[in-house]
Tab-separated table of C-alpha atoms and ligand atoms in Angstrom:
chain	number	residue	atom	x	y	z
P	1	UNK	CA	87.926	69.336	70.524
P	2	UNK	CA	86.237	66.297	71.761
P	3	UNK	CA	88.442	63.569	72.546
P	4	UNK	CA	88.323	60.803	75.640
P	5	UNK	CA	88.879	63.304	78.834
P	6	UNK	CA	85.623	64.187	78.352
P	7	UNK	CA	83.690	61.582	76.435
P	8	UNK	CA	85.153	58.522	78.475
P	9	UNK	CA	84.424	58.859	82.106
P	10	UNK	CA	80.890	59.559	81.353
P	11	UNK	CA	80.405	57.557	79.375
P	12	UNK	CA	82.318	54.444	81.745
P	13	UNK	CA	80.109	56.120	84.630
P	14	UNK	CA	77.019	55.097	82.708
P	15	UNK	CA	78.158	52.129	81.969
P	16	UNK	CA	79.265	50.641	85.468
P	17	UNK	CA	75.176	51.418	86.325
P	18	UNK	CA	73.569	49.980	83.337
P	19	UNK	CA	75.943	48.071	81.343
P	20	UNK	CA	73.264	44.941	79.301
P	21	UNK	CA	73.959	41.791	81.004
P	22	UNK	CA	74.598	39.662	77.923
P	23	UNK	CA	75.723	35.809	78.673
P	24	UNK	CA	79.523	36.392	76.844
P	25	UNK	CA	80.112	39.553	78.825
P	26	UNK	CA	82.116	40.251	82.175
P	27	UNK	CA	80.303	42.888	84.432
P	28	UNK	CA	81.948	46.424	84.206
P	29	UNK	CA	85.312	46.661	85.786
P	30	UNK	CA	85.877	42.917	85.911
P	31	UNK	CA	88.614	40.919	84.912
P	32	UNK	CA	89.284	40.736	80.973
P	33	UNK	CA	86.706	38.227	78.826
P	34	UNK	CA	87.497	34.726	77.819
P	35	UNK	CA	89.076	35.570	74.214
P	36	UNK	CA	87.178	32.641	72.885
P	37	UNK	CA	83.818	33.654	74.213
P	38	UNK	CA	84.270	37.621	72.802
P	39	UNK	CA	85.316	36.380	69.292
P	40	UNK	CA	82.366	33.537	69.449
P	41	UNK	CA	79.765	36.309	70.209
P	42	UNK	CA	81.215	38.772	67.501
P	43	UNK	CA	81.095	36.502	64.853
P	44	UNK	CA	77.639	35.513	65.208
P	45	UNK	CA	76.894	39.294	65.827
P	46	UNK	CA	78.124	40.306	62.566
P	47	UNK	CA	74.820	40.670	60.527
P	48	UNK	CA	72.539	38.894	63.267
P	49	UNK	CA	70.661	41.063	66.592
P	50	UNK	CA	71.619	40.252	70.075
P	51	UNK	CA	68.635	38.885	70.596
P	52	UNK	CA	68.516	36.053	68.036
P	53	UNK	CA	72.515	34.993	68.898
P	54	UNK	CA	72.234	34.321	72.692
P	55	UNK	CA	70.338	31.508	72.391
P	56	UNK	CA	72.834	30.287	69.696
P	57	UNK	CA	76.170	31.343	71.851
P	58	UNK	CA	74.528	29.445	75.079
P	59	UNK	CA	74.608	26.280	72.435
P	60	UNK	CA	77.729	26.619	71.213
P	61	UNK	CA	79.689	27.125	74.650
P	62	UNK	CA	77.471	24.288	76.339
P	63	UNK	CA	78.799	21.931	73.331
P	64	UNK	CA	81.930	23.157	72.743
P	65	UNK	CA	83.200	25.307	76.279
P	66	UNK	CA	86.493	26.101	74.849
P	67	UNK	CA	88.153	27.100	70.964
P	68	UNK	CA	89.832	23.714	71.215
P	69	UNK	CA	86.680	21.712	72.063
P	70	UNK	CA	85.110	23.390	68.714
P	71	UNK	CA	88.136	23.040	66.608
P	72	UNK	CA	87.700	19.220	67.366
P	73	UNK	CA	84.156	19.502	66.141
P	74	UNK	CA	82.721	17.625	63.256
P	75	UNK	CA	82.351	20.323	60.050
P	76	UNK	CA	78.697	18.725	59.628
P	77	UNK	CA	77.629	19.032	63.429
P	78	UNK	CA	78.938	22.730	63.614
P	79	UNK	CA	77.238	23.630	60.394
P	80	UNK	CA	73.795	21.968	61.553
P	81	UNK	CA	73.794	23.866	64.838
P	82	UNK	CA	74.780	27.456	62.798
P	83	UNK	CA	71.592	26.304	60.566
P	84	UNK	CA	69.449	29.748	61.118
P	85	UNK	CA	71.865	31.806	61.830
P	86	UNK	CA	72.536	32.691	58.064
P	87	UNK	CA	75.923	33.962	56.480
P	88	UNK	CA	77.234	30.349	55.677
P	89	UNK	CA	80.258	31.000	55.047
P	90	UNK	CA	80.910	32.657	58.500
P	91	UNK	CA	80.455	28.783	59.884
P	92	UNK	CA	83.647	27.529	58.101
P	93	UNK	CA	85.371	30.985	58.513
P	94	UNK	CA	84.223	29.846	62.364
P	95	UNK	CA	85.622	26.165	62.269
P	96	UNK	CA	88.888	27.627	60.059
P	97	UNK	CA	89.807	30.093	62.562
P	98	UNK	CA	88.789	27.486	65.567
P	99	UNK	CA	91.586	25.384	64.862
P	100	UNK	CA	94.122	28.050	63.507
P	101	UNK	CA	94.087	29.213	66.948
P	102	UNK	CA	94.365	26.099	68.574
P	103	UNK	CA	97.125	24.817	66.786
P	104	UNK	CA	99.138	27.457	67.762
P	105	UNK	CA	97.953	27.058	71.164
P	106	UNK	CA	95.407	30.186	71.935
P	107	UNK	CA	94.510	33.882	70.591
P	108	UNK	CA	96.582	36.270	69.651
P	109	UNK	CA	96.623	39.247	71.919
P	110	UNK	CA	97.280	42.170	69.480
P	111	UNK	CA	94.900	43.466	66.680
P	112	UNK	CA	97.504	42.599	64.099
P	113	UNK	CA	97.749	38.546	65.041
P	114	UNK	CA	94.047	38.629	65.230
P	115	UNK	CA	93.365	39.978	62.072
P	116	UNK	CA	95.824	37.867	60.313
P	117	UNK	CA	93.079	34.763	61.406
P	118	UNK	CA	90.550	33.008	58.935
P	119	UNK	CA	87.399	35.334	58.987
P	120	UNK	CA	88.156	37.949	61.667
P	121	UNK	CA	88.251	41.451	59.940
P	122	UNK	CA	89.237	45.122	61.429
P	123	UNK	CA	86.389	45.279	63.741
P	124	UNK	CA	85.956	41.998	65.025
P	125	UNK	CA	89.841	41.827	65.588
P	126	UNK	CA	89.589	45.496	67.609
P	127	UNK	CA	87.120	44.197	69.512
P	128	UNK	CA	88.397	40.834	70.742
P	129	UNK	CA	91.773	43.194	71.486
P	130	UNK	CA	90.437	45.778	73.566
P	131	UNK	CA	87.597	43.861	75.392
P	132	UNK	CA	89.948	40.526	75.961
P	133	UNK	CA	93.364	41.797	75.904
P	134	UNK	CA	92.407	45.239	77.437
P	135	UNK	CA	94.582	47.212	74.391
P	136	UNK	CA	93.453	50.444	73.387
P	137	UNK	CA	91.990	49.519	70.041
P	138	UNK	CA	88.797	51.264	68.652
P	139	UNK	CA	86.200	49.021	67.937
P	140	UNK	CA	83.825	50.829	64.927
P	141	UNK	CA	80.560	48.748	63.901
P	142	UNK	CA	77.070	50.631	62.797
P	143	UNK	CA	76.071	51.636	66.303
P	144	UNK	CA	79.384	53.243	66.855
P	145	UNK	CA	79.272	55.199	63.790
P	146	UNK	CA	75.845	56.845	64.560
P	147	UNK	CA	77.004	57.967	67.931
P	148	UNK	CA	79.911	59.653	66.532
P	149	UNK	CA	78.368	61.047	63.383
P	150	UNK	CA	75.925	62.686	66.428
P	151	UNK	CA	78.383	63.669	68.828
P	152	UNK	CA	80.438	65.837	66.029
P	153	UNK	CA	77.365	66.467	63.888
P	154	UNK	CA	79.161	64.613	60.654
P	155	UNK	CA	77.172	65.810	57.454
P	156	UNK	CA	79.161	63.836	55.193
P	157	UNK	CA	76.721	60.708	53.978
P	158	UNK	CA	77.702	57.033	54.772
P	159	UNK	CA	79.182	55.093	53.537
P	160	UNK	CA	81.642	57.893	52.322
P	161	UNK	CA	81.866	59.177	56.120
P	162	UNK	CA	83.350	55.832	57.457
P	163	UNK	CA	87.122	57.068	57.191
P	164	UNK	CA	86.444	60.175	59.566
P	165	UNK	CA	84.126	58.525	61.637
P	166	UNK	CA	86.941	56.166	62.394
P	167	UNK	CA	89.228	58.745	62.982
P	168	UNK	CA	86.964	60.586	65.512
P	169	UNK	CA	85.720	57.625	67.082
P	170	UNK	CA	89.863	56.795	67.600
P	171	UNK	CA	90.519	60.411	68.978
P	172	UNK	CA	87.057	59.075	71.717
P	173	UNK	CA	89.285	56.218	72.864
P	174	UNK	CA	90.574	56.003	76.799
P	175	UNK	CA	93.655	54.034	77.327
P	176	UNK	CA	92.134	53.361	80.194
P	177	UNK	CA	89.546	50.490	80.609
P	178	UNK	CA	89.223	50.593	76.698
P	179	UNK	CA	87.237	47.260	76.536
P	180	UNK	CA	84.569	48.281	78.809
P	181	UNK	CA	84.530	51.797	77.056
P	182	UNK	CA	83.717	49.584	73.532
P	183	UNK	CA	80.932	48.047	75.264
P	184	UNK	CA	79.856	51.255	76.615
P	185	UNK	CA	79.984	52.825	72.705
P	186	UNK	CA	77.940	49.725	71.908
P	187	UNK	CA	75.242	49.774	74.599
P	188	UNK	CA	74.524	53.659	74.149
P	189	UNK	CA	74.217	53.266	70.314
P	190	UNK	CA	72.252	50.179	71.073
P	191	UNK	CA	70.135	51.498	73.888
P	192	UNK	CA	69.702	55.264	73.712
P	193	UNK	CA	71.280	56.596	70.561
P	194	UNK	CA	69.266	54.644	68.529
P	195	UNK	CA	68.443	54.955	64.905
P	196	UNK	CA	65.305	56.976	64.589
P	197	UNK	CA	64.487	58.557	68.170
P	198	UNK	CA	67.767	58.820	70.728
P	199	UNK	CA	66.454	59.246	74.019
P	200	UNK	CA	68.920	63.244	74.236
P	201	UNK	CA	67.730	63.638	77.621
P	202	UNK	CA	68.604	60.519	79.600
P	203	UNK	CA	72.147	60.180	77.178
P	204	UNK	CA	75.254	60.386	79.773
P	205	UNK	CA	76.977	62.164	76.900
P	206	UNK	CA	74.641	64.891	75.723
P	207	UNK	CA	76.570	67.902	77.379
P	208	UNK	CA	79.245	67.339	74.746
P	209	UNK	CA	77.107	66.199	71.563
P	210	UNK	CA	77.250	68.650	68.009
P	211	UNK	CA	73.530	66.993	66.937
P	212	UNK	CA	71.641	67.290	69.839
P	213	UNK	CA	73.021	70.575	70.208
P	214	UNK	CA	72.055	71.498	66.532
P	215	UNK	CA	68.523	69.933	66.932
P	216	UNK	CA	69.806	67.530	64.644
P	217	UNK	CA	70.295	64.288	66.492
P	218	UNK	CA	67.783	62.088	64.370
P	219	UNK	CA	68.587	62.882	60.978
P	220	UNK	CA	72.506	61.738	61.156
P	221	UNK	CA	74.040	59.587	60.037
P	222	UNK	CA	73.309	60.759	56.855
P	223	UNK	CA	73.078	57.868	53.919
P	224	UNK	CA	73.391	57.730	49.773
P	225	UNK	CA	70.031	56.878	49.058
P	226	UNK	CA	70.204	52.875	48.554
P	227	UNK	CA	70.162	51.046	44.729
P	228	UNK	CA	67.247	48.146	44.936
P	229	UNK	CA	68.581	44.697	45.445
P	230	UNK	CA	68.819	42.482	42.210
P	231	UNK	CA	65.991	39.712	41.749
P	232	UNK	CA	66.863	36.632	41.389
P	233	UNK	CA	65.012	33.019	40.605
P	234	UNK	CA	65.213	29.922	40.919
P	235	UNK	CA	63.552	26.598	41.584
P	236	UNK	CA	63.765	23.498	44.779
P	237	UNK	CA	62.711	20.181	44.346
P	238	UNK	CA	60.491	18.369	47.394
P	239	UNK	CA	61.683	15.002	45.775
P	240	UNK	CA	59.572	11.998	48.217
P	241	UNK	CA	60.087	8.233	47.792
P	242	UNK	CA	57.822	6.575	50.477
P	243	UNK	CA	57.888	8.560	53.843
P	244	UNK	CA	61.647	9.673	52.845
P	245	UNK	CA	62.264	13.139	50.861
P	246	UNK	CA	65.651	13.431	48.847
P	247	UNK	CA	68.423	16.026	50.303
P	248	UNK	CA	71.691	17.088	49.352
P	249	UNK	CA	74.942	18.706	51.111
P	250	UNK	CA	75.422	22.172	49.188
P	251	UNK	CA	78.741	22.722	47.471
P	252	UNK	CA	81.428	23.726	50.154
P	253	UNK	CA	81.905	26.927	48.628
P	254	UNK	CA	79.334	29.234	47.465
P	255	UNK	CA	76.033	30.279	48.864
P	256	UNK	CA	74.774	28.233	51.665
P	257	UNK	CA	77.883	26.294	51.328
P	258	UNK	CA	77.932	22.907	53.008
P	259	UNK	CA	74.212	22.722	54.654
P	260	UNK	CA	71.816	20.368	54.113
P	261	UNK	CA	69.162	21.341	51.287
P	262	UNK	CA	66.512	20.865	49.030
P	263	UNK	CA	67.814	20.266	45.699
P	264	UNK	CA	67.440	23.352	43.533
P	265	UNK	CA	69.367	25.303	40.889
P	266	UNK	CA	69.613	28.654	39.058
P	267	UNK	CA	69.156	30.964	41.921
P	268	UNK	CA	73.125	30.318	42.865
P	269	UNK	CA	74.084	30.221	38.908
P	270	UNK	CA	74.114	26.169	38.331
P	271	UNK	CA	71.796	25.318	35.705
P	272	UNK	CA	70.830	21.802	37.109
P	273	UNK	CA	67.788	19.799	35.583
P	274	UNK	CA	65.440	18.134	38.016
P	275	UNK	CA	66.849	15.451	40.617
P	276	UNK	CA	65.150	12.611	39.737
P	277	UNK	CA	62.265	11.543	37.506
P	278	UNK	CA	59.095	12.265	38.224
P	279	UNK	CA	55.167	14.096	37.508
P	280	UNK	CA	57.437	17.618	38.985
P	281	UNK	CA	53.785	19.850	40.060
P	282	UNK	CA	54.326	23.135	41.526
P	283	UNK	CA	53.288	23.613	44.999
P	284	UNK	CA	53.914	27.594	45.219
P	285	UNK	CA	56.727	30.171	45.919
P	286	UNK	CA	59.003	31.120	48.278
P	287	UNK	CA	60.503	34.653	49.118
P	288	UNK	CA	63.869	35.349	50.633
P	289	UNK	CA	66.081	38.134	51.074
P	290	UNK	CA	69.849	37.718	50.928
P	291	UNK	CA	72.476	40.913	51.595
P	292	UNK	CA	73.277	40.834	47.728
P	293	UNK	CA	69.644	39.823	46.633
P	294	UNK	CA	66.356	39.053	46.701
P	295	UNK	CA	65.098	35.479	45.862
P	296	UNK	CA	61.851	34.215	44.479
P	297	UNK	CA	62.022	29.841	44.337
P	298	UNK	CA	59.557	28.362	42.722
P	299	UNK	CA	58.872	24.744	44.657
P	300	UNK	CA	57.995	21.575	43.072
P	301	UNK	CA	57.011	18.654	44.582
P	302	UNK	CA	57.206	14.869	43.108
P	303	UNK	CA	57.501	11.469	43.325
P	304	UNK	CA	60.239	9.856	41.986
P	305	UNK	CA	59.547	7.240	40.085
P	306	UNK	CA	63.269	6.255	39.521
P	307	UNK	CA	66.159	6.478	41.057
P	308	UNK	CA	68.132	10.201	42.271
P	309	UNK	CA	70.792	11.731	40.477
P	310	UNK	CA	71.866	12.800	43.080
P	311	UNK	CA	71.482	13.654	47.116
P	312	UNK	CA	70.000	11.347	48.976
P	313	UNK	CA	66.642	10.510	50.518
P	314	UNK	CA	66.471	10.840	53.982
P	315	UNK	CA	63.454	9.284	55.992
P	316	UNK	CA	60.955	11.705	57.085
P	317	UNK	CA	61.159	11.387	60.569
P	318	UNK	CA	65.128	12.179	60.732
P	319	UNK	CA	64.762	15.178	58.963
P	320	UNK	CA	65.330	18.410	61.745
P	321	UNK	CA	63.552	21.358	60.259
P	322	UNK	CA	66.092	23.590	62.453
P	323	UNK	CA	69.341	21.992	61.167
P	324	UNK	CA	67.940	23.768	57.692
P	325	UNK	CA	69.386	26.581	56.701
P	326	UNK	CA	66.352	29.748	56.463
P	327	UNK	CA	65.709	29.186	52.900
P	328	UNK	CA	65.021	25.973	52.981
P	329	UNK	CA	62.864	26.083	56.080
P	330	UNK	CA	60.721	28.348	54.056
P	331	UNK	CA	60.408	24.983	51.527
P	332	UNK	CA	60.192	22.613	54.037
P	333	UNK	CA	57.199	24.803	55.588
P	334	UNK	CA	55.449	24.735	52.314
P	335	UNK	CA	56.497	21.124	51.565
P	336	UNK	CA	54.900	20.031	54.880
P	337	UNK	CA	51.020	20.209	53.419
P	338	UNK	CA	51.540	17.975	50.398
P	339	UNK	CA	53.526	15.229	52.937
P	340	UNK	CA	50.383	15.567	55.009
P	341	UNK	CA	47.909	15.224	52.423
U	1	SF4	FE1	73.094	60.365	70.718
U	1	SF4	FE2	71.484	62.249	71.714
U	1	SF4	FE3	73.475	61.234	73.181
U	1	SF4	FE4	73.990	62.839	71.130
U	1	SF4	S1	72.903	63.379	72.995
U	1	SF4	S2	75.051	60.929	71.626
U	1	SF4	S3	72.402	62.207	69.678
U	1	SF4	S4	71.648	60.142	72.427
């Protein structure tokens, strides 16, 4: 049986010689992370590539260095610099959890205590345990999974796998150095055992793998053939008064809760009628893809020739295309040509 006598120290071998140098890591065999710093890169990790968060994490430690300094933070300021980063709602999960911890004066150091905070779920509370606290916790996410579907040549398809995958990945686990060993999981899913052609022959592993054995390596994990997302439509108003455009703060709750937007409706069920009065001409379309669905928004662009119902206009010149959440950068883009014209 595989378990973490033979898995872990070559896999922690591999790692102390090419670990990724990532700016919320410690090198390999150093002293634990800064709680705050592993939970701050996890979150914005969760649905988003390394690449895109580091800028964002470099941000967000220069503003804020420590989980007190961002539970201080204005809601509107922290919101504006997640703009981009997608997954609203993981912003106010961010700010809830912020000052949770600080009010009862840090992290919790066990998996349970971190779990029991605003927006921190089994693996983001197994990681922040076993790569800050240094407790053997197994930390699962996607890249995990595919290296131990390989390594015991798991047949059964994901998402029905997940249970046994945990359970093997869990037998894997050193008590030794188990935070660098989740990093190490990471980096060889992310590096080497990648989705469609894991590099077998440079893997620090491969003596002990099932798939690569089997001749099998790049066809597991195996996965229930995806339903299509839903379409959905909807329409966004580029309301202009002068060399100002009309805005609104979203709903707190709800998709793209709390940013700053284009007015628009029906895409995120309310049934609104146009902002304002006026000549409403349609400008063109945007596309966007959500986890749950696929958007089409129709834009229209106006003048008002009356006052708002609502939002307000902001002059042009204040307007910061990157405090805009994706979506509505995609309007904004197109909006930009009829302001010009
Ligand atoms: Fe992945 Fe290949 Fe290494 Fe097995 S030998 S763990 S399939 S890279």
């Amino acid at each position: 049986m595989r378990d973490s006598k033979v898995i872990a120290p070559d896999l922690l071998a591999w790692y102390d010689r090419h670990a990724r140098t990532l700016p919320w890591r410690v090198p390999p065999g150093g002293p634990p992370a800064d709680p705050y710093r592993v939970w701050l890169s996890e979150v914005m990790l969760q649905q988003t590539t390394v690449a895109a968060v580091k800028a964002y994490f470099l941000r967000f430690t220069a503003l804020w260095p420590t989980v007190q300094d961002l539970a201080a933070a204005e809601d509107a300021r922290v919101m504006a610099e997640w703009a981009g980063l997608g997954y609203y709602a993981r912003a106010r999960n961010l700010l809830a959890c912020a000052r949770a911890v600080a009010a009862r004066g840090g992290f919790p150091d066990t998996r349970e205590g971190l779990a029991a905070l605003p927006g921190i779920g089994p693996y983001t509370s197994a990681a922040i345990a076993s790569i800050a606290f240094g407790r053997t916790e197994t930390v699962v996410d996607g890249n995990v999974e595919r290296v131990v579907a390989r390594l015991f040549a798991v047949d059964t398809p994901l998402p029905r796998a997940r249970p046994q995958l945990t359970a093997l990945a869990g037998q894997l686990t050193p008590t030794e150095r188990p935070g660098d060993y989740a990093q190490a999981m990471m980096d060889l899913g992310a590096t080497i055992c990648t989705p469609r052609s894991p590099a077998c022959v440079i893997c620090p592993v491969q003596t002990e793998c099932e798939a690569r054995r089997q001749g099998i390596a790049a066809e597991l994990p195996r996965k229930l053939a995806k339903a299509p997302k839903p379409e959905r439509e909807g329409v966004a108003w580029v309301a202009r008064q002068g060399q100002a455009l009309l805005l609104e703060h979203r709903p707190a709750k709800g998709l793209l809760g709390g940013t700053l937007a284009f007015p628009s409706a029906r895409w995120d069920g309310r049934d609104l009628p146009p902002p304002g009065p006026a000549q409403w001409r349609e400008i063109g379309q945007v596309r966007h893809v959500f986890t749950h669905f696929s958007l089409t928004l129709r834009v229209m662009s106006g003048q008002l020739t009356g006052n708002p119902e609502r939002g307000e206009l902001v002059p042009l010149r204040q307007i910061d295309r990157e405090a805009l959440p994706g979506l509505m950068r995609k309007v904004w883009d197109m909006a930009q040509g009829e302001i010009a014209a």
